[in-house]
Tab-separated table of C-alpha atoms and ligand atoms in Angstrom:
chain	number	residue	atom	x	y	z
N	12	MET	CA	-9.865	-13.576	5.805
N	13	ALA	CA	-12.406	-12.073	3.386
N	14	ARG	CA	-11.527	-8.675	4.746
N	15	LYS	CA	-7.792	-9.321	4.351
N	16	ASN	CA	-8.298	-10.532	0.776
N	17	ARG	CA	-10.332	-7.502	-0.058
N	18	THR	CA	-7.661	-5.165	1.290
N	19	ILE	CA	-5.029	-7.047	-0.854
N	20	THR	CA	-7.208	-6.763	-3.966
N	21	LEU	CA	-7.885	-2.962	-3.383
N	22	SER	CA	-4.182	-2.450	-2.714
N	23	ASP	CA	-3.215	-4.167	-5.963
N	24	TRP	CA	-5.772	-2.159	-7.922
N	25	ASP	CA	-4.559	1.095	-6.337
N	26	ARG	CA	-1.043	0.357	-7.417
N	27	THR	CA	-2.121	-0.772	-10.852
N	28	TYR	CA	-4.526	2.066	-11.775
N	29	LEU	CA	-3.846	5.065	-9.659
N	30	TRP	CA	-1.547	8.094	-9.620
N	31	HIS	CA	-1.474	9.909	-6.263
N	32	PRO	CA	-0.786	13.593	-5.796
N	33	PHE	CA	2.643	14.770	-4.520
N	34	THR	CA	3.716	11.139	-4.444
N	35	GLN	CA	6.736	9.282	-5.890
N	36	MET	CA	4.830	6.394	-7.404
N	37	GLN	CA	7.888	4.194	-7.807
N	38	GLU	CA	8.127	4.135	-4.023
N	39	TRP	CA	4.343	3.901	-3.569
N	40	GLU	CA	4.189	0.804	-5.727
N	41	GLN	CA	6.543	-0.972	-3.402
N	42	GLU	CA	4.558	-0.236	-0.300
N	43	GLN	CA	1.256	-1.339	1.104
N	44	PRO	CA	-1.065	1.676	0.774
N	45	LEU	CA	-3.122	2.622	3.780
N	46	ILE	CA	-6.722	2.499	2.566
N	47	ILE	CA	-9.121	4.557	4.653
N	48	GLU	CA	-12.659	3.331	4.632
N	49	ARG	CA	-14.330	5.093	7.553
N	50	GLY	CA	-13.985	7.885	10.035
N	51	LYS	CA	-15.325	8.882	13.431
N	52	GLY	CA	-14.494	12.104	15.263
N	53	PRO	CA	-10.682	12.565	15.114
N	54	TYR	CA	-10.161	8.969	13.834
N	55	LEU	CA	-9.629	7.449	10.454
N	56	ILE	CA	-10.275	3.735	10.072
N	57	ASP	CA	-8.673	1.517	7.439
N	58	THR	CA	-10.112	-1.431	5.525
N	59	GLU	CA	-8.692	-3.712	8.162
N	60	GLY	CA	-10.551	-1.801	10.965
N	61	LYS	CA	-7.348	-0.258	12.332
N	62	LYS	CA	-7.879	3.249	13.854
N	63	TYR	CA	-5.539	6.223	13.285
N	64	LEU	CA	-5.615	9.721	14.738
N	65	ASP	CA	-6.151	12.277	11.957
N	66	GLY	CA	-3.250	14.641	12.852
N	67	THR	CA	-3.625	16.831	9.706
N	68	SER	CA	-7.421	17.160	9.552
N	69	SER	CA	-7.182	15.210	6.305
N	70	ILE	CA	-4.822	17.916	4.953
N	71	TRP	CA	-6.195	20.899	6.713
N	72	VAL	CA	-9.897	20.570	5.769
N	73	ASN	CA	-11.724	18.824	8.589
N	74	LEU	CA	-13.047	21.009	11.412
N	75	HIS	CA	-15.639	19.151	13.557
N	76	GLY	CA	-14.388	15.644	13.167
N	77	HIS	CA	-15.499	12.867	10.767
N	78	ARG	CA	-19.197	11.721	10.681
N	79	GLN	CA	-20.337	14.928	12.346
N	80	PRO	CA	-24.120	14.272	12.567
N	81	ALA	CA	-25.347	17.655	11.459
N	82	LEU	CA	-22.992	17.702	8.480
N	83	ASP	CA	-23.962	14.152	7.452
N	84	ARG	CA	-27.601	15.042	7.788
N	85	ALA	CA	-27.199	18.185	5.600
N	86	ILE	CA	-25.848	16.162	2.684
N	87	LYS	CA	-28.510	13.466	2.967
N	88	THR	CA	-31.347	16.045	3.162
N	89	GLN	CA	-30.037	17.922	0.109
N	90	LEU	CA	-29.579	14.660	-1.735
N	91	ASP	CA	-33.314	13.968	-1.393
N	92	LYS	CA	-33.895	17.169	-3.385
N	93	ILE	CA	-31.153	17.367	-5.982
N	94	ALA	CA	-27.467	16.698	-6.214
N	95	HIS	CA	-26.473	19.303	-8.730
N	96	SER	CA	-27.869	21.856	-11.197
N	97	THR	CA	-25.786	24.493	-13.026
N	98	PHE	CA	-25.117	27.917	-11.664
N	99	LEU	CA	-24.713	29.376	-15.164
N	100	GLY	CA	-28.038	31.168	-15.694
N	101	LEU	CA	-29.664	29.318	-12.732
N	102	SER	CA	-29.468	29.545	-8.980
N	103	ASN	CA	-30.168	27.195	-6.020
N	104	PRO	CA	-31.339	27.638	-2.430
N	105	PRO	CA	-28.239	26.376	-0.496
N	106	ALA	CA	-25.906	28.475	-2.631
N	107	ILE	CA	-27.976	31.585	-2.003
N	108	GLN	CA	-28.301	30.933	1.724
N	109	LEU	CA	-24.589	30.171	2.032
N	110	ALA	CA	-23.546	33.318	0.253
N	111	ARG	CA	-25.593	35.319	2.825
N	112	GLY	CA	-24.167	33.345	5.664
N	113	LEU	CA	-20.599	33.901	4.488
N	114	ILE	CA	-20.974	37.629	4.078
N	115	ARG	CA	-22.329	37.829	7.686
N	116	ILE	CA	-19.208	36.241	9.117
N	117	ALA	CA	-16.650	37.678	6.682
N	118	PRO	CA	-14.441	40.655	7.374
N	119	LYS	CA	-16.607	43.759	7.203
N	120	GLY	CA	-16.836	45.210	3.700
N	121	LEU	CA	-16.829	41.956	1.763
N	122	ARG	CA	-20.141	41.833	0.110
N	123	ARG	CA	-20.157	39.339	-2.805
N	124	VAL	CA	-19.482	35.614	-3.144
N	125	PHE	CA	-18.195	33.881	-6.325
N	126	TYR	CA	-18.066	30.064	-5.997
N	127	SER	CA	-15.584	27.613	-7.366
N	128	ASP	CA	-14.497	24.197	-6.283
N	129	ASN	CA	-11.046	24.212	-4.742
N	130	GLY	CA	-8.601	26.653	-3.112
N	131	SER	CA	-6.463	26.966	-6.244
N	132	THR	CA	-9.394	27.996	-8.396
N	133	ALA	CA	-10.591	30.481	-5.669
N	134	VAL	CA	-7.101	32.055	-6.109
N	135	GLU	CA	-7.315	32.037	-9.839
N	136	VAL	CA	-10.643	33.790	-9.679
N	137	ALA	CA	-9.190	36.451	-7.332
N	138	LEU	CA	-6.208	37.041	-9.707
N	139	LYS	CA	-8.499	37.306	-12.793
N	140	MET	CA	-10.983	39.550	-10.982
N	141	ALA	CA	-8.199	41.895	-9.951
N	142	VAL	CA	-6.784	42.290	-13.436
N	143	GLN	CA	-10.195	42.733	-15.115
N	144	TYR	CA	-11.278	45.133	-12.350
N	145	TRP	CA	-8.430	47.520	-13.120
N	146	GLN	CA	-9.035	47.328	-16.902
N	147	GLN	CA	-12.714	48.176	-16.510
N	148	ARG	CA	-12.986	50.449	-13.481
N	149	HIS	CA	-9.801	52.435	-13.933
N	150	PRO	CA	-8.671	52.221	-17.524
N	151	GLU	CA	-6.864	55.525	-16.963
N	152	VAL	CA	-4.237	53.926	-14.665
N	153	GLY	CA	-2.998	51.784	-17.556
N	154	PRO	CA	-2.503	48.016	-17.441
N	155	LYS	CA	-2.033	46.595	-14.019
N	156	ASN	CA	-1.241	43.054	-14.918
N	157	THR	CA	1.087	41.593	-12.379
N	158	PHE	CA	1.121	40.694	-8.719
N	159	LEU	CA	3.363	41.076	-5.689
N	160	HIS	CA	3.667	38.007	-3.497
N	161	LEU	CA	5.977	36.632	-0.793
N	162	LYS	CA	8.735	34.158	-1.239
N	163	LEU	CA	7.816	30.664	0.051
N	164	ALA	CA	4.135	31.521	-0.714
N	165	TYR	CA	1.790	28.711	-1.618
N	166	HIS	CA	-1.521	29.571	-3.303
N	167	GLY	CA	-2.377	26.221	-4.982
N	168	ASP	CA	-1.263	24.080	-7.901
N	169	THR	CA	-3.024	25.516	-10.952
N	170	ILE	CA	-0.734	27.708	-13.184
N	171	GLY	CA	-1.939	31.097	-12.040
N	172	ALA	CA	-1.690	30.004	-8.404
N	173	VAL	CA	1.759	28.577	-9.123
N	174	SER	CA	2.800	31.861	-10.719
N	175	VAL	CA	2.202	33.719	-7.431
N	176	GLY	CA	3.679	30.827	-5.407
N	177	ASN	CA	7.256	30.319	-4.565
N	178	ILE	CA	8.046	26.925	-3.159
N	179	GLU	CA	11.119	25.962	-5.066
N	180	LEU	CA	10.600	22.180	-5.029
N	181	PHE	CA	7.062	22.307	-6.269
N	182	HIS	CA	7.175	25.322	-8.596
N	183	SER	CA	10.615	25.806	-10.223
N	184	ARG	CA	10.036	23.306	-13.066
N	185	PHE	CA	6.982	25.151	-14.228
N	186	LYS	CA	8.725	28.477	-14.487
N	187	PRO	CA	8.356	28.511	-18.310
N	188	LEU	CA	4.540	28.478	-17.910
N	189	GLN	CA	4.299	31.130	-15.246
N	190	PHE	CA	3.499	34.798	-15.733
N	191	PRO	CA	6.009	37.218	-14.370
N	192	THR	CA	5.456	38.423	-10.834
N	193	VAL	CA	7.281	40.463	-8.159
N	194	GLU	CA	8.522	38.738	-5.054
N	195	ALA	CA	9.393	39.994	-1.553
N	196	ASP	CA	10.935	38.282	1.442
N	197	PRO	CA	8.443	36.857	3.956
N	198	PRO	CA	8.475	37.626	7.693
N	199	TYR	CA	10.221	34.303	8.523
N	200	CYS	CA	11.521	35.396	11.924
N	201	TYR	CA	13.339	32.093	12.655
N	202	ARG	CA	15.386	32.630	9.532
N	203	CYS	CA	15.161	36.443	9.186
N	204	PRO	CA	16.207	37.483	5.727
N	205	LEU	CA	17.687	40.651	7.323
N	206	GLY	CA	19.324	38.775	10.226
N	207	LEU	CA	17.226	40.816	12.698
N	208	THR	CA	15.164	39.835	15.762
N	209	TYR	CA	11.520	40.751	16.496
N	210	PRO	CA	10.438	43.107	18.041
N	211	SER	CA	13.705	45.168	17.899
N	212	CYS	CA	13.638	44.786	14.073
N	213	ARG	CA	10.501	46.965	14.035
N	214	MET	CA	9.437	44.833	11.008
N	215	ASP	CA	12.081	46.245	8.736
N	216	CYS	CA	11.222	43.479	6.291
N	217	LEU	CA	8.270	45.679	5.345
N	218	ASP	CA	10.621	48.370	3.972
N	219	PRO	CA	11.489	46.469	0.722
N	220	ILE	CA	7.783	45.773	0.291
N	221	GLU	CA	6.968	49.458	0.577
N	222	ARG	CA	9.767	50.213	-1.870
N	223	ILE	CA	8.397	47.738	-4.382
N	224	LEU	CA	4.882	49.171	-4.024
N	225	LYS	CA	6.078	52.691	-4.393
N	226	GLU	CA	8.138	51.978	-7.493
N	227	ARG	CA	5.951	49.453	-9.224
N	228	HIS	CA	2.337	50.101	-8.146
N	229	ARG	CA	1.445	51.147	-11.676
N	230	GLU	CA	1.917	47.555	-12.861
N	231	LEU	CA	0.639	45.804	-9.748
N	232	ALA	CA	-2.912	44.627	-9.745
N	233	GLY	CA	-2.725	43.174	-6.340
N	234	PHE	CA	-0.581	41.885	-3.412
N	235	ILE	CA	-1.592	38.266	-2.623
N	236	ILE	CA	-0.775	37.017	0.817
N	237	GLU	CA	-1.576	34.217	3.186
N	238	PRO	CA	-2.665	36.319	6.160
N	239	LEU	CA	-0.791	35.690	9.392
N	240	VAL	CA	0.400	32.184	8.495
N	241	GLN	CA	2.284	31.045	5.374
N	242	ALA	CA	1.016	27.502	5.860
N	243	ALA	CA	2.645	25.301	3.233
N	244	ALA	CA	5.975	27.067	3.800
N	245	GLY	CA	5.917	25.544	7.285
N	246	MET	CA	3.467	27.556	9.281
N	247	ILE	CA	5.525	30.749	9.045
N	248	THR	CA	3.669	33.128	11.402
N	249	ALA	CA	3.774	36.849	10.805
N	250	PRO	CA	4.453	39.088	13.787
N	251	PRO	CA	1.462	41.076	15.146
N	252	GLY	CA	0.864	44.254	13.190
N	253	TYR	CA	2.503	43.001	10.009
N	254	LEU	CA	-0.824	42.366	8.248
N	255	THR	CA	-2.170	45.776	9.239
N	256	ARG	CA	0.891	47.464	7.712
N	257	VAL	CA	0.352	45.410	4.548
N	258	ARG	CA	-3.204	46.640	4.341
N	259	GLU	CA	-2.159	50.264	4.905
N	260	LEU	CA	0.561	49.965	2.167
N	261	CYS	CA	-1.803	48.439	-0.352
N	262	THR	CA	-4.387	51.150	0.239
N	263	ARG	CA	-1.800	53.923	-0.033
N	264	TYR	CA	-0.352	52.619	-3.331
N	265	ASP	CA	-3.676	51.494	-4.956
N	266	VAL	CA	-2.870	47.817	-5.034
N	267	LEU	CA	-5.615	45.341	-4.252
N	268	LEU	CA	-4.960	43.168	-1.124
N	269	ILE	CA	-5.802	39.544	-1.835
N	270	ALA	CA	-6.000	37.463	1.259
N	271	ASP	CA	-5.707	33.721	0.635
N	272	GLU	CA	-7.571	32.359	3.651
N	273	VAL	CA	-7.856	28.855	2.200
N	274	ALA	CA	-5.770	27.333	4.961
N	275	THR	CA	-6.366	29.991	7.745
N	276	GLY	CA	-10.132	30.383	7.325
N	277	PHE	CA	-12.926	28.817	9.316
N	278	GLY	CA	-11.515	28.983	12.813
N	279	ARG	CA	-8.155	27.466	12.161
N	280	THR	CA	-6.253	30.424	13.663
N	281	GLY	CA	-8.660	30.839	16.588
N	282	LYS	CA	-10.843	33.433	14.806
N	283	MET	CA	-13.210	32.794	11.953
N	284	PHE	CA	-10.728	34.359	9.509
N	285	ALA	CA	-7.088	35.297	10.085
N	286	CYS	CA	-7.740	38.916	8.838
N	287	GLN	CA	-10.011	39.309	11.807
N	288	HIS	CA	-7.101	39.131	14.260
N	289	GLU	CA	-6.049	42.509	12.983
N	290	GLY	CA	-9.498	43.836	12.048
N	291	ILE	CA	-8.524	44.358	8.424
N	292	THR	CA	-10.592	43.784	5.257
N	293	PRO	CA	-8.898	42.521	2.097
N	294	ASP	CA	-10.231	43.555	-1.291
N	295	LEU	CA	-10.504	39.908	-2.336
N	296	MET	CA	-10.515	36.842	-0.109
N	297	ALA	CA	-10.102	33.245	-1.182
N	298	ILE	CA	-11.620	30.454	0.911
N	299	GLY	CA	-11.759	26.663	0.595
N	300	LYS	CA	-10.531	23.794	2.689
N	301	GLY	CA	-12.665	24.243	5.892
N	302	LEU	CA	-15.543	25.878	4.100
N	303	THR	CA	-17.528	22.595	4.039
N	304	GLY	CA	-16.053	21.354	7.334
N	305	GLY	CA	-13.887	19.028	5.281
N	306	TYR	CA	-16.787	17.262	3.565
N	307	MET	CA	-17.013	18.387	0.007
N	308	PRO	CA	-14.816	20.218	-2.530
N	309	LEU	CA	-16.170	23.807	-2.544
N	310	ALA	CA	-14.403	27.093	-2.517
N	311	ALA	CA	-15.255	30.792	-2.922
N	312	THR	CA	-13.777	34.181	-3.682
N	313	LEU	CA	-15.280	37.018	-1.692
N	314	THR	CA	-14.978	40.620	-2.709
N	315	THR	CA	-16.153	44.158	-2.099
N	316	GLU	CA	-19.042	46.053	-3.753
N	317	GLU	CA	-16.436	48.363	-5.282
N	318	ILE	CA	-14.811	45.564	-7.144
N	319	TYR	CA	-18.158	43.969	-8.079
N	320	LYS	CA	-19.319	47.368	-9.584
N	321	GLY	CA	-16.305	47.317	-11.880
N	322	PHE	CA	-17.990	44.495	-13.723
N	323	LEU	CA	-21.398	46.105	-14.193
N	324	GLY	CA	-22.514	47.411	-17.595
N	325	ARG	CA	-24.722	46.768	-20.521
N	326	TYR	CA	-24.345	43.318	-22.077
N	327	GLU	CA	-22.615	44.759	-25.097
N	328	ASP	CA	-19.997	46.440	-22.861
N	329	PHE	CA	-18.709	42.931	-22.271
N	330	LYS	CA	-17.686	43.677	-18.730
N	331	THR	CA	-18.949	40.250	-17.603
N	332	PHE	CA	-16.573	38.243	-15.445
N	333	PHE	CA	-15.808	35.470	-18.033
N	334	HIS	CA	-15.140	32.605	-15.596
N	335	GLY	CA	-16.995	29.601	-14.265
N	336	HIS	CA	-16.873	25.935	-13.516
N	337	SER	CA	-19.132	22.933	-14.231
N	338	TYR	CA	-19.724	22.542	-10.554
N	339	THR	CA	-19.933	26.181	-9.530
N	340	GLY	CA	-22.354	26.537	-6.619
N	341	ASN	CA	-22.879	22.779	-6.201
N	342	PRO	CA	-25.904	22.324	-3.954
N	343	LEU	CA	-24.476	19.386	-1.966
N	344	GLY	CA	-21.279	21.364	-1.178
N	345	CYS	CA	-23.233	24.465	-0.330
N	346	ALA	CA	-25.708	22.616	1.854
N	347	VAL	CA	-22.934	21.066	3.941
N	348	ALA	CA	-21.049	24.426	4.117
N	349	LEU	CA	-24.238	26.009	5.429
N	350	ALA	CA	-24.509	23.304	8.067
N	351	ASN	CA	-20.848	23.917	8.902
N	352	LEU	CA	-21.639	27.602	9.676
N	353	ASP	CA	-24.553	26.405	11.747
N	354	VAL	CA	-22.340	24.034	13.775
N	355	PHE	CA	-19.949	26.988	14.495
N	356	LYS	CA	-22.938	28.866	16.003
N	357	LYS	CA	-24.735	26.032	17.801
N	358	GLU	CA	-21.677	24.378	19.213
N	359	LYS	CA	-19.813	27.657	19.881
N	360	THR	CA	-16.810	26.118	18.087
N	361	LEU	CA	-14.650	29.261	18.380
N	362	ALA	CA	-15.315	29.797	22.048
N	363	ARG	CA	-14.648	26.113	22.811
N	364	LEU	CA	-11.499	26.193	20.729
N	365	GLN	CA	-9.779	28.793	22.823
N	366	PRO	CA	-8.770	26.618	25.803
N	367	ARG	CA	-7.758	23.886	23.347
N	368	ILE	CA	-5.314	26.238	21.654
N	369	LYS	CA	-3.747	26.905	25.039
N	370	THR	CA	-3.611	23.237	25.756
N	371	MET	CA	-1.878	22.656	22.457
N	372	ARG	CA	0.703	25.373	23.310
N	373	ARG	CA	1.337	23.822	26.753
N	374	LEU	CA	1.632	20.271	25.336
N	375	LEU	CA	4.106	21.398	22.666
N	376	GLN	CA	6.295	23.224	25.190
N	377	PRO	CA	8.433	20.115	26.196
N	378	LEU	CA	9.379	19.479	22.588
N	379	TRP	CA	11.737	22.524	22.716
N	380	GLN	CA	13.936	20.280	24.835
N	381	LEU	CA	14.536	17.875	21.976
N	382	PRO	CA	18.000	18.408	20.545
N	383	HIS	CA	16.817	18.656	16.911
N	384	VAL	CA	13.815	20.887	17.390
N	385	GLY	CA	14.862	24.283	16.118
N	386	ASP	CA	11.554	26.154	16.201
N	387	ILE	CA	7.965	25.597	17.169
N	388	ARG	CA	5.340	27.946	15.676
N	389	GLN	CA	1.649	27.925	16.520
N	390	LEU	CA	-1.256	30.045	15.699
N	391	GLY	CA	-4.654	28.834	16.811
N	392	PHE	CA	-4.957	25.115	16.017
N	393	MET	CA	-2.174	25.086	13.477
N	394	ALA	CA	1.349	24.168	14.605
N	395	ALA	CA	4.713	23.371	12.998
N	396	ILE	CA	7.883	21.980	14.441
N	397	GLU	CA	10.969	22.813	12.438
N	398	LEU	CA	13.578	20.059	12.704
N	399	VAL	CA	17.266	21.123	12.297
N	400	GLN	CA	20.559	19.172	12.263
N	401	ASP	CA	22.024	21.579	14.810
N	402	CYS	CA	19.978	24.057	16.891
N	403	ALA	CA	22.753	26.580	17.229
N	404	ARG	CA	23.434	26.813	13.547
N	405	ARG	CA	19.790	26.354	12.562
N	406	ASN	CA	20.783	24.260	9.540
N	407	PRO	CA	17.969	22.324	8.088
N	408	TYR	CA	18.237	18.623	7.332
N	409	PRO	CA	18.895	18.038	3.518
N	410	LEU	CA	15.779	16.982	1.553
N	411	GLU	CA	17.401	13.638	0.849
N	412	ALA	CA	17.487	12.836	4.549
N	413	ARG	CA	13.634	12.759	4.403
N	414	ILE	CA	13.603	13.520	8.090
N	415	GLY	CA	9.941	14.558	8.056
N	416	HIS	CA	8.931	11.451	6.138
N	417	ARG	CA	10.760	9.208	8.663
N	418	VAL	CA	9.110	10.873	11.650
N	419	THR	CA	5.782	10.533	9.894
N	420	GLN	CA	6.326	6.696	9.331
N	421	GLU	CA	7.227	6.338	13.008
N	422	ALA	CA	4.135	8.261	14.095
N	423	ARG	CA	1.981	6.108	11.821
N	424	ARG	CA	3.292	2.942	13.462
N	425	GLN	CA	2.060	4.473	16.757
N	426	GLY	CA	-1.360	5.358	15.335
N	427	LEU	CA	-1.013	9.024	14.285
N	428	LEU	CA	-1.287	10.115	10.708
N	429	LEU	CA	0.732	13.194	9.685
N	430	ARG	CA	1.976	14.850	6.494
N	431	PRO	CA	5.247	16.805	6.885
N	432	LEU	CA	6.495	19.778	4.842
N	433	GLY	CA	10.064	18.574	4.253
N	434	HIS	CA	11.930	18.930	7.519
N	435	ILE	CA	8.948	20.669	9.120
N	436	MET	CA	6.396	18.559	11.081
N	437	VAL	CA	2.825	19.836	11.009
N	438	LEU	CA	0.169	19.223	13.689
N	439	MET	CA	-3.283	20.367	12.584
N	440	PRO	CA	-5.985	18.300	14.108
N	441	PRO	CA	-9.713	18.927	13.688
N	442	LEU	CA	-10.921	21.852	15.849
N	443	SER	CA	-13.144	19.465	17.738
N	444	THR	CA	-10.194	17.454	19.107
N	445	ASP	CA	-10.469	17.279	22.916
N	446	ALA	CA	-7.630	17.670	25.387
N	447	SER	CA	-7.071	14.021	26.025
N	448	THR	CA	-6.935	13.152	22.282
N	449	LEU	CA	-4.627	16.095	21.722
N	450	THR	CA	-2.356	14.876	24.518
N	451	ARG	CA	-2.107	11.513	22.774
N	452	MET	CA	-1.354	13.111	19.408
N	453	VAL	CA	1.462	15.279	20.889
N	454	ALA	CA	2.890	12.351	22.926
N	455	ILE	CA	3.162	10.257	19.743
N	456	LEU	CA	4.654	13.137	17.764
N	457	HIS	CA	7.189	13.815	20.622
N	458	ARG	CA	8.275	10.106	20.736
N	459	ALA	CA	8.470	9.890	16.959
N	460	ILE	CA	10.667	12.931	16.701
N	461	ALA	CA	12.913	11.800	19.590
N	462	THR	CA	13.275	8.278	18.134
N	463	VAL	CA	13.994	9.264	14.566
N	464	THR	CA	16.327	12.212	15.288
N	465	ALA	CA	18.295	10.095	17.749
N	466	SER	CA	19.410	7.788	15.009
N	467	PRO	CA	21.650	9.227	12.296
U	526	PLP	C1	-4.303	24.345	0.172
U	526	PLP	C2	-4.094	25.758	-0.202
U	526	PLP	C3	-4.501	26.231	-1.480
U	526	PLP	C4	-4.962	25.363	-2.558
U	526	PLP	O1	-6.162	24.729	-2.313
U	526	PLP	P1	-6.612	23.378	-3.067
U	526	PLP	O2	-8.010	23.154	-2.580
U	526	PLP	O3	-5.644	22.364	-2.612
U	526	PLP	O4	-6.509	23.737	-4.492
U	526	PLP	C5	-4.349	27.602	-1.781
U	526	PLP	N1	-3.921	28.424	-0.782
U	526	PLP	C6	-3.529	27.989	0.452
U	526	PLP	C7	-3.051	29.041	1.435
U	526	PLP	C8	-3.635	26.688	0.722
U	526	PLP	O5	-3.168	26.243	1.965
């Protein structure tokens, strides 16, 4: 009874004092919020002691499950020394060690780490570095002040990140605040902008990109891309070789390649970083989400020695990178991120993930039979199921139908927590999820889709 009363009190306070992200609060106020108090492995446990499977890795951040002993320990150990000291004019051991650790696992050629505290700011840092780099290193090329990006891109919610993003529902109302950019069609094979089919298309969607780079490279500081998977767009996976061609084009036209690995980094795609599937090195790389194994808000922007050198000079040259945050290089975040890299090594996370990726693919196979499943996309341990009204015509459900939301509610009743992207269901469990847990997750998702799409 005490427990029940406490839940009711918390729930009242939540609805009285809080404003949740990406949430229609009018609706939220009418519902009972699910209040998570604990976690264990792939489970989230609410204030009533009810267990749920974490089907989204707590929105794409968790890697080794909740309460991972080594990660828990790393934070406690660091806490006994210090929680935070500034990185402006000072340094700290975990931040130094982590930078070295990151450079050792990053795509070859990335040599410097700049910390921030979330994926959006890691992107902002990359954009600002790119612009300032061109000003200082190559003033002769004139102002390179804009960016090329893909349609349906998502790079975060701060204004710079929104400017290079293109998710109509999230971004359109902030148009007046955005800086002008150049957009190109993404390699969305299920809905090919050119009406072609891979591989006979020979990736013709790269032609307009080459045209843009050729005509406008003088004004383009960089091309920002989510390598291999446009995650928030609905796990749109690029065909093999696409990223390699993008790298070649950027090099040819002197446009920096900015890889936003915030979602794809840290094993999510089956390799440490998505860029490593094609052996390419971006000029700048943003990481976040999985960096701390899903424990603490920490992010970083990695770059090459060439870009770093563009910022060197005497003090009075004012080539300093004028950017920083109160919690830059936070020791608690860096300590747990360092432990995260250690877990990858000690537990052979990537090697053990490979059979699980295959299991996920096999388990998802039967979902193709469902009448409203239009497409299933998977790379590594990230998967999306695109629901359509009619498979032949591939027409999506209207937003108002809230099909993804309804499937999510049904899955929650059965003990699986998900977060859809409109009409696209996402399954993104922690990398440590074993075959039997994965089987249960997919079974619930399957039943939920079948049930909801069967009723009009
Ligand atoms: C989540 C995400 C971001 C933003 O990260 P936040 O930590 O939410 O600010 C940026 N880019 C990509 C590709 C993402 O998936």
